[in-house]
């Protein structure tokens, strides 16, 4: 991997382009990063957008955040280190079909770009034996060093794994990691580790999340859990050592995939900036009461994925943001040539996501409901996210 820095002398902001090894077709892809503050300064924050390359609002939010951070840097207000990757998936950005950008699955391997990140707790677990003690700060440093060494030693055999390694290497030693996504047609919602709640409540309330889904293991090893999960996994493995959850990583779903709205993006950038102030990454107020969070955090095992039982047109009977009771009809699937079937919710909660292509087939997820009561069909460790 080749790094190409375009920092101007004495300027506190730098752009560093990282070239990935060429893919099977001989194409090279570049991951562009924007860096603020002194390397090694704390807290370190890493934010990326567009890991699913067809999810746009986060890309614009980070573009707007750069304006705020450029200004903060010019005023000497950056305390920590900030790394922004506004387009985290240059491979996905080259994948078009039928006039649409695709970018959720890698064409070469078929894999989802936000799954199958390496399990660093497993990779470094044995090497930590005898190295950890009662000092949490020392343990954090030891574990971060081991994680970086494990990523350095990993030789990816595919371009998409080289991308995974690059992104994870940028993020793995950060105190805060925000992976900006969007859902098909959705209200803002957030996925975060159970152990990170309620610590992450300011992130959710500043960004005005309407659902917060908690899991320790959501299945499939997404990016945020590759950063945060090793801390609690290692804490379970070494219960006598003081291992804090040292990386607050969250997936922020900033609405619908195609939301490209300057005013919304400016609001989101301002919200992320306030989080940076609160967390002491940039100078600013740290003690103001965060805004009220407009939802309760609920377990990801209580989130119903509403699935179509048959093929047909999807006529939604409920809108995003509607409160749902078990038995309510979420949608009617209509066969243009025949019958109609009502699809009922099986839990109480809030309908926060729908699908924007209103045609379904058996098993297609056409809605998501943030419920309160864990569902028997959903257990931690199974794949709880949509593929
Ligand atoms: Zn996504």
Short mmCIF file of C-alpha atoms and ligand atoms in Angstrom, two decimals:
data_model
loop_
_atom_site.label_atom_id
_atom_site.label_comp_id
_atom_site.label_asym_id
_atom_site.label_seq_id
_atom_site.Cartn_x
_atom_site.Cartn_y
_atom_site.Cartn_z
CA UNK A 1 0.00 0.00 0.00
CA UNK A 2 1.34 3.33 -1.06
CA UNK A 3 0.75 6.55 0.87
CA UNK A 4 0.78 9.88 -0.89
CA UNK A 5 0.56 12.91 1.37
CA UNK A 6 -0.53 16.24 -0.07
CA UNK A 7 -0.13 18.26 3.10
CA UNK A 8 1.01 21.80 2.60
CA UNK A 9 3.81 22.96 4.83
CA UNK A 10 2.76 24.26 8.24
CA UNK A 11 -0.89 23.56 7.48
CA UNK A 12 -2.61 21.60 10.21
CA UNK A 13 -4.83 19.68 7.79
CA UNK A 14 -3.47 17.08 5.44
CA UNK A 15 -4.87 14.81 2.78
CA UNK A 16 -3.26 11.41 2.52
CA UNK A 17 -4.18 9.14 -0.38
CA UNK A 18 -3.62 5.42 0.10
CA UNK A 19 -3.42 3.30 -3.05
CA UNK A 20 -4.71 -0.26 -2.71
CA UNK A 21 -3.08 -3.15 -4.58
CA UNK A 22 -4.56 -3.57 -8.06
CA UNK A 23 -7.70 -5.72 -8.31
CA UNK A 24 -8.20 -8.78 -10.54
CA UNK A 25 -8.80 -6.50 -13.55
CA UNK A 26 -5.59 -4.57 -12.89
CA UNK A 27 -7.46 -1.50 -11.58
CA UNK A 28 -6.01 0.46 -8.67
CA UNK A 29 -8.23 2.16 -6.13
CA UNK A 30 -7.38 5.02 -3.81
CA UNK A 31 -8.66 5.64 -0.27
CA UNK A 32 -8.45 9.37 0.45
CA UNK A 33 -8.10 10.44 4.08
CA UNK A 34 -8.27 13.90 5.64
CA UNK A 35 -6.35 14.33 8.88
CA UNK A 36 -6.59 16.98 11.56
CA UNK A 37 -4.49 17.47 14.67
CA UNK A 38 -1.21 15.94 15.69
CA UNK A 39 -0.78 12.22 14.93
CA UNK A 40 -0.97 10.42 18.27
CA UNK A 41 -2.96 13.19 20.02
CA UNK A 42 -5.94 12.06 22.08
CA UNK A 43 -8.81 11.59 21.86
CA UNK A 44 -8.50 10.07 18.39
CA UNK A 45 -11.61 10.03 16.24
CA UNK A 46 -12.12 8.11 13.03
CA UNK A 47 -15.14 8.67 10.78
CA UNK A 48 -15.90 7.10 7.44
CA UNK A 49 -18.81 7.14 5.01
CA UNK A 50 -19.85 5.13 2.00
CA UNK A 51 -18.50 1.73 3.02
CA UNK A 52 -21.68 0.68 1.30
CA UNK A 53 -20.91 2.83 -1.71
CA UNK A 54 -24.58 3.40 -2.60
CA UNK A 55 -25.39 5.09 0.74
CA UNK A 56 -24.86 8.80 0.21
CA UNK A 57 -25.91 11.05 3.11
CA UNK A 58 -22.80 10.30 5.19
CA UNK A 59 -20.50 11.29 2.33
CA UNK A 60 -22.09 14.73 2.21
CA UNK A 61 -22.15 15.06 6.02
CA UNK A 62 -18.39 14.46 6.15
CA UNK A 63 -17.83 16.89 3.29
CA UNK A 64 -19.66 19.51 5.38
CA UNK A 65 -17.82 18.47 8.54
CA UNK A 66 -14.53 19.15 6.74
CA UNK A 67 -15.53 22.81 6.38
CA UNK A 68 -16.14 23.04 10.14
CA UNK A 69 -12.88 21.27 10.94
CA UNK A 70 -10.86 23.36 8.46
CA UNK A 71 -12.13 26.41 10.30
CA UNK A 72 -11.41 24.87 13.71
CA UNK A 73 -7.90 23.96 12.58
CA UNK A 74 -7.26 27.49 11.33
CA UNK A 75 -8.31 28.79 14.76
CA UNK A 76 -6.12 26.28 16.61
CA UNK A 77 -9.11 24.50 18.14
CA UNK A 78 -8.14 20.91 17.36
CA UNK A 79 -7.04 19.09 20.52
CA UNK A 80 -7.11 15.44 19.49
CA UNK A 81 -6.52 13.64 16.22
CA UNK A 82 -9.27 13.31 13.62
CA UNK A 83 -9.23 11.10 10.53
CA UNK A 84 -12.04 11.44 7.99
CA UNK A 85 -12.63 9.06 5.09
CA UNK A 86 -15.59 10.52 3.19
CA UNK A 87 -15.61 7.74 0.58
CA UNK A 88 -14.46 4.58 2.30
CA UNK A 89 -15.14 2.24 -0.58
CA UNK A 90 -13.46 3.23 -3.87
CA UNK A 91 -14.00 -0.34 -5.15
CA UNK A 92 -17.77 -0.13 -4.71
CA UNK A 93 -17.86 3.31 -6.35
CA UNK A 94 -16.84 1.74 -9.67
CA UNK A 95 -19.71 -0.78 -9.67
CA UNK A 96 -22.65 0.36 -11.79
CA UNK A 97 -25.58 -1.56 -13.22
CA UNK A 98 -28.82 -0.60 -14.94
CA UNK A 99 -28.04 3.07 -14.47
CA UNK A 100 -27.50 2.73 -10.73
CA UNK A 101 -24.47 2.75 -8.51
CA UNK A 102 -24.45 -0.57 -6.66
CA UNK A 103 -21.70 -0.84 -4.07
CA UNK A 104 -23.11 -3.02 -1.29
CA UNK A 105 -21.51 -6.29 -2.44
CA UNK A 106 -18.04 -6.81 -3.88
CA UNK A 107 -18.25 -8.06 -7.48
CA UNK A 108 -15.03 -10.06 -7.18
CA UNK A 109 -15.90 -12.06 -4.05
CA UNK A 110 -19.65 -11.50 -3.72
CA UNK A 111 -19.17 -10.41 -0.11
CA UNK A 112 -20.96 -7.56 1.64
CA UNK A 113 -18.49 -4.69 2.06
CA UNK A 114 -19.53 -4.22 5.69
CA UNK A 115 -19.19 -7.82 6.83
CA UNK A 116 -16.37 -10.26 7.47
CA UNK A 117 -13.97 -7.87 9.13
CA UNK A 118 -11.22 -9.78 10.92
CA UNK A 119 -11.81 -10.87 14.51
CA UNK A 120 -8.91 -9.14 16.23
CA UNK A 121 -9.75 -10.59 19.66
CA UNK A 122 -9.20 -14.05 18.21
CA UNK A 123 -6.07 -12.98 16.30
CA UNK A 124 -4.31 -11.46 19.32
CA UNK A 125 -5.96 -13.32 22.21
CA UNK A 126 -3.18 -15.87 22.81
CA UNK A 127 -0.35 -13.34 22.48
CA UNK A 128 -1.78 -11.31 25.38
CA UNK A 129 -1.39 -14.10 27.95
CA UNK A 130 0.66 -12.77 30.88
CA UNK A 131 0.78 -9.23 29.43
CA UNK A 132 -2.26 -7.64 31.09
CA UNK A 133 -2.72 -6.36 34.62
CA UNK A 134 -4.63 -3.99 36.88
CA UNK A 135 -3.75 -0.75 35.02
CA UNK A 136 -6.42 -0.07 32.39
CA UNK A 137 -4.34 2.53 30.50
CA UNK A 138 -1.41 0.13 30.24
CA UNK A 139 -3.74 -2.64 29.04
CA UNK A 140 -5.26 -0.36 26.41
CA UNK A 141 -1.79 0.49 25.09
CA UNK A 142 -0.72 -3.18 25.07
CA UNK A 143 -3.86 -4.29 23.26
CA UNK A 144 -3.67 -1.50 20.66
CA UNK A 145 -0.05 -2.39 19.92
CA UNK A 146 -1.01 -6.05 19.48
CA UNK A 147 -3.92 -5.12 17.20
CA UNK A 148 -1.70 -2.98 14.97
CA UNK A 149 0.88 -5.78 14.79
CA UNK A 150 -1.82 -8.28 13.82
CA UNK A 151 -3.09 -6.02 11.05
CA UNK A 152 0.48 -5.39 9.84
CA UNK A 153 1.05 -9.15 9.67
CA UNK A 154 -2.13 -9.84 7.71
CA UNK A 155 -1.51 -10.27 3.95
CA UNK A 156 -4.87 -9.94 2.22
CA UNK A 157 -5.38 -12.09 -0.85
CA UNK A 158 -8.19 -10.01 -2.36
CA UNK A 159 -8.54 -6.29 -3.05
CA UNK A 160 -11.58 -6.07 -0.80
CA UNK A 161 -9.59 -7.57 2.07
CA UNK A 162 -6.85 -5.03 1.37
CA UNK A 163 -9.53 -2.35 1.73
CA UNK A 164 -10.72 -3.92 5.01
CA UNK A 165 -7.16 -3.96 6.31
CA UNK A 166 -6.56 -0.33 5.27
CA UNK A 167 -9.73 0.99 6.90
CA UNK A 168 -9.31 -1.03 10.06
CA UNK A 169 -5.68 0.06 10.41
CA UNK A 170 -6.79 3.70 10.25
CA UNK A 171 -9.48 3.16 12.89
CA UNK A 172 -8.33 0.47 15.26
CA UNK A 173 -6.56 2.70 17.80
CA UNK A 174 -9.26 5.40 17.83
CA UNK A 175 -11.26 6.30 20.91
CA UNK A 176 -14.33 7.10 18.79
CA UNK A 177 -15.28 5.45 15.50
CA UNK A 178 -18.35 6.48 13.52
CA UNK A 179 -19.21 4.45 10.43
CA UNK A 180 -21.78 6.47 8.47
CA UNK A 181 -24.34 4.46 6.55
CA UNK A 182 -27.95 4.80 5.41
CA UNK A 183 -30.80 2.36 4.98
CA UNK A 184 -33.05 1.88 2.00
CA UNK A 185 -35.84 4.19 3.10
CA UNK A 186 -35.46 5.00 6.75
CA UNK A 187 -35.44 7.29 9.74
CA UNK A 188 -32.09 7.92 11.36
CA UNK A 189 -31.00 5.03 13.54
CA UNK A 190 -27.84 3.75 15.18
CA UNK A 191 -26.25 0.39 15.93
CA UNK A 192 -23.92 0.30 18.92
CA UNK A 193 -22.52 -2.24 21.38
CA UNK A 194 -24.57 -2.99 24.49
CA UNK A 195 -21.51 -2.30 26.62
CA UNK A 196 -21.22 1.20 25.11
CA UNK A 197 -24.67 2.25 26.26
CA UNK A 198 -25.57 4.69 27.78
CA UNK A 199 -22.08 6.16 27.29
CA UNK A 200 -22.92 6.79 23.61
CA UNK A 201 -26.20 8.59 24.38
CA UNK A 202 -24.77 12.00 23.40
CA UNK A 203 -23.89 10.64 19.96
CA UNK A 204 -27.46 9.40 19.48
CA UNK A 205 -29.16 12.50 20.87
CA UNK A 206 -27.00 15.05 19.04
CA UNK A 207 -27.60 13.26 15.74
CA UNK A 208 -31.31 12.91 16.57
CA UNK A 209 -31.59 9.16 16.21
CA UNK A 210 -35.12 7.68 16.17
CA UNK A 211 -34.00 4.15 17.01
CA UNK A 212 -30.91 2.84 18.81
CA UNK A 213 -30.25 -0.88 18.41
CA UNK A 214 -27.96 -2.56 20.92
CA UNK A 215 -26.04 -5.82 20.51
CA UNK A 216 -22.79 -7.30 21.74
CA UNK A 217 -22.51 -9.56 18.72
CA UNK A 218 -24.79 -8.67 15.82
CA UNK A 219 -23.34 -11.35 13.53
CA UNK A 220 -21.27 -11.07 10.38
CA UNK A 221 -18.44 -8.92 11.86
CA UNK A 222 -19.34 -5.45 10.60
CA UNK A 223 -16.77 -2.65 10.73
CA UNK A 224 -17.95 -1.00 13.95
CA UNK A 225 -17.88 -4.25 15.91
CA UNK A 226 -14.45 -5.13 14.52
CA UNK A 227 -13.28 -1.95 16.31
CA UNK A 228 -15.32 -2.12 19.53
CA UNK A 229 -16.00 -5.83 20.04
CA UNK A 230 -12.44 -6.99 20.77
CA UNK A 231 -12.46 -4.95 23.99
CA UNK A 232 -15.32 -6.79 25.62
CA UNK A 233 -14.34 -10.14 24.13
CA UNK A 234 -10.84 -9.77 25.60
CA UNK A 235 -12.31 -8.59 28.90
CA UNK A 236 -14.31 -11.84 29.07
CA UNK A 237 -11.25 -13.88 28.20
CA UNK A 238 -9.05 -12.12 30.79
CA UNK A 239 -11.52 -11.33 33.59
CA UNK A 240 -8.77 -10.52 36.10
CA UNK A 241 -7.31 -7.77 33.90
CA UNK A 242 -8.75 -4.26 33.81
CA UNK A 243 -9.86 -3.93 30.17
CA UNK A 244 -12.22 -1.03 29.48
CA UNK A 245 -14.38 -0.73 26.34
CA UNK A 246 -11.72 1.60 24.92
CA UNK A 247 -13.27 2.16 21.49
CA UNK A 248 -16.72 3.68 21.22
CA UNK A 249 -17.64 2.54 17.71
CA UNK A 250 -21.10 2.97 16.24
CA UNK A 251 -22.83 2.61 12.91
CA UNK A 252 -24.84 5.76 12.24
CA UNK A 253 -27.60 5.26 9.68
CA UNK A 254 -28.31 8.80 8.50
CA UNK A 255 -31.68 8.18 6.89
CA UNK A 256 -32.31 6.89 3.36
CA UNK A 257 -29.60 5.86 0.89
CA UNK A 258 -30.46 8.57 -1.65
CA UNK A 259 -30.79 11.46 0.81
CA UNK A 260 -28.46 14.12 -0.56
CA UNK A 261 -29.73 17.30 1.04
CA UNK A 262 -27.34 20.11 1.88
CA UNK A 263 -29.32 21.44 4.81
CA UNK A 264 -29.63 17.97 6.39
CA UNK A 265 -25.94 17.30 5.81
CA UNK A 266 -24.98 20.64 7.41
CA UNK A 267 -27.15 19.74 10.43
CA UNK A 268 -25.50 16.32 10.67
CA UNK A 269 -22.03 17.82 10.39
CA UNK A 270 -22.88 20.36 13.11
CA UNK A 271 -24.18 17.50 15.31
CA UNK A 272 -20.99 15.49 14.82
CA UNK A 273 -18.96 18.61 15.57
CA UNK A 274 -20.86 19.09 18.86
CA UNK A 275 -20.00 15.49 19.75
CA UNK A 276 -16.33 16.32 19.10
CA UNK A 277 -16.64 19.35 21.40
CA UNK A 278 -18.34 17.31 24.14
CA UNK A 279 -15.71 14.61 23.89
CA UNK A 280 -12.81 17.08 24.08
CA UNK A 281 -11.56 16.44 20.55
CA UNK A 282 -11.96 20.11 19.64
CA UNK A 283 -12.22 23.00 22.08
CA UNK A 284 -15.75 24.01 22.99
CA UNK A 285 -18.41 23.45 25.62
CA UNK A 286 -18.21 20.03 27.25
CA UNK A 287 -20.74 20.29 30.05
CA UNK A 288 -23.92 21.47 28.33
CA UNK A 289 -26.83 19.07 28.72
CA UNK A 290 -27.18 17.00 25.52
CA UNK A 291 -30.53 17.30 23.75
CA UNK A 292 -33.22 14.83 24.73
CA UNK A 293 -32.99 11.54 22.84
CA UNK A 294 -36.29 10.96 21.07
CA UNK A 295 -36.28 7.18 21.48
CA UNK A 296 -35.33 4.47 23.94
CA UNK A 297 -32.39 2.23 23.12
CA UNK A 298 -33.66 -1.29 22.40
CA UNK A 299 -32.05 -4.65 21.84
CA UNK A 300 -31.21 -5.67 18.29
CA UNK A 301 -32.77 -9.03 19.21
CA UNK A 302 -36.06 -7.13 19.61
CA UNK A 303 -35.88 -5.59 16.12
CA UNK A 304 -38.36 -7.27 13.83
CA UNK A 305 -37.36 -7.70 10.21
CA UNK A 306 -40.71 -7.70 8.45
CA UNK A 307 -40.44 -10.15 5.56
CA UNK A 308 -42.65 -10.62 2.53
CA UNK A 309 -44.20 -14.12 2.49
CA UNK A 310 -45.07 -14.08 -1.23
CA UNK A 311 -44.18 -12.34 -4.48
CA UNK A 312 -45.95 -9.15 -5.48
CA UNK A 313 -46.29 -5.41 -5.23
CA UNK A 314 -45.73 -3.91 -1.79
CA UNK A 315 -48.47 -1.52 -0.75
CA UNK A 316 -47.37 -0.08 2.56
CA UNK A 317 -50.13 0.49 5.08
CA UNK A 318 -47.91 2.28 7.60
CA UNK A 319 -45.48 5.16 7.30
CA UNK A 320 -41.99 5.56 8.66
CA UNK A 321 -42.23 6.66 12.28
CA UNK A 322 -45.58 5.00 12.91
CA UNK A 323 -46.03 3.18 16.19
CA UNK A 324 -46.93 -0.41 15.54
CA UNK A 325 -48.83 -2.99 17.60
CA UNK A 326 -48.43 -6.72 17.04
CA UNK A 327 -51.08 -7.71 14.52
CA UNK A 328 -51.09 -4.36 12.69
CA UNK A 329 -50.86 -4.70 8.93
CA UNK A 330 -47.53 -3.22 7.84
CA UNK A 331 -48.06 -3.83 4.13
CA UNK A 332 -50.24 -5.72 1.71
CA UNK A 333 -48.44 -7.77 -0.93
CA UNK A 334 -50.54 -7.67 -4.07
CA UNK A 335 -50.09 -10.13 -6.93
CA UNK A 336 -51.08 -8.13 -10.00
CA UNK A 337 -52.42 -11.36 -11.46
CA UNK A 338 -54.22 -12.65 -8.38
CA UNK A 339 -54.47 -12.54 -4.61
CA UNK A 340 -53.34 -10.16 -1.91
CA UNK A 341 -51.69 -11.04 1.40
CA UNK A 342 -51.51 -8.81 4.46
CA UNK A 343 -48.19 -8.78 6.30
CA UNK A 344 -48.67 -8.22 10.02
CA UNK A 345 -46.21 -7.02 12.61
CA UNK A 346 -45.41 -9.63 15.24
CA UNK A 347 -44.20 -7.13 17.84
CA UNK A 348 -45.00 -3.70 19.25
CA UNK A 349 -42.57 -0.94 18.32
CA UNK A 350 -41.67 1.77 15.85
CA UNK A 351 -41.51 1.26 12.09
CA UNK A 352 -38.20 2.92 11.21
CA UNK A 353 -37.26 1.43 7.83
CA UNK A 354 -39.02 0.33 4.67
CA UNK A 355 -37.82 -0.72 1.22
CA UNK A 356 -37.98 1.78 -1.62
CA UNK A 357 -38.45 -0.79 -4.35
CA UNK A 358 -42.07 -1.76 -3.90
CA UNK A 359 -41.86 -5.25 -5.27
CA UNK A 360 -41.11 -8.22 -3.08
CA UNK A 361 -40.52 -11.93 -3.14
CA UNK A 362 -40.60 -14.50 -0.35
CA UNK A 363 -38.12 -13.56 2.39
CA UNK A 364 -37.37 -10.03 1.20
CA UNK A 365 -37.13 -7.60 4.12
CA UNK A 366 -39.72 -4.89 3.56
CA UNK A 367 -39.66 -3.25 6.97
CA UNK A 368 -37.85 -2.94 10.29
CA UNK A 369 -39.55 -2.39 13.62
CA UNK A 370 -37.64 -1.36 16.74
CA UNK A 371 -39.42 -3.41 19.36
CA UNK A 372 -38.84 -3.67 23.09
CA UNK A 373 -39.33 -7.37 23.80
CA UNK A 374 -36.58 -9.67 22.45
CA UNK A 375 -37.95 -12.00 19.76
CA UNK A 376 -37.56 -15.76 20.06
CA UNK A 377 -36.37 -15.98 16.47
CA UNK A 378 -33.47 -13.60 17.07
CA UNK A 379 -30.51 -14.58 19.27
CA UNK A 380 -27.15 -12.87 19.74
CA UNK A 381 -24.48 -14.54 17.64
CA UNK A 382 -26.85 -15.29 14.79
CA UNK A 383 -26.85 -12.85 11.87
CA UNK A 384 -29.10 -10.08 13.24
CA UNK A 385 -28.39 -7.55 10.48
CA UNK A 386 -29.84 -7.60 6.99
CA UNK A 387 -27.36 -8.87 4.48
ZN1 LIG B 1 -24.76 0.37 4.92
#
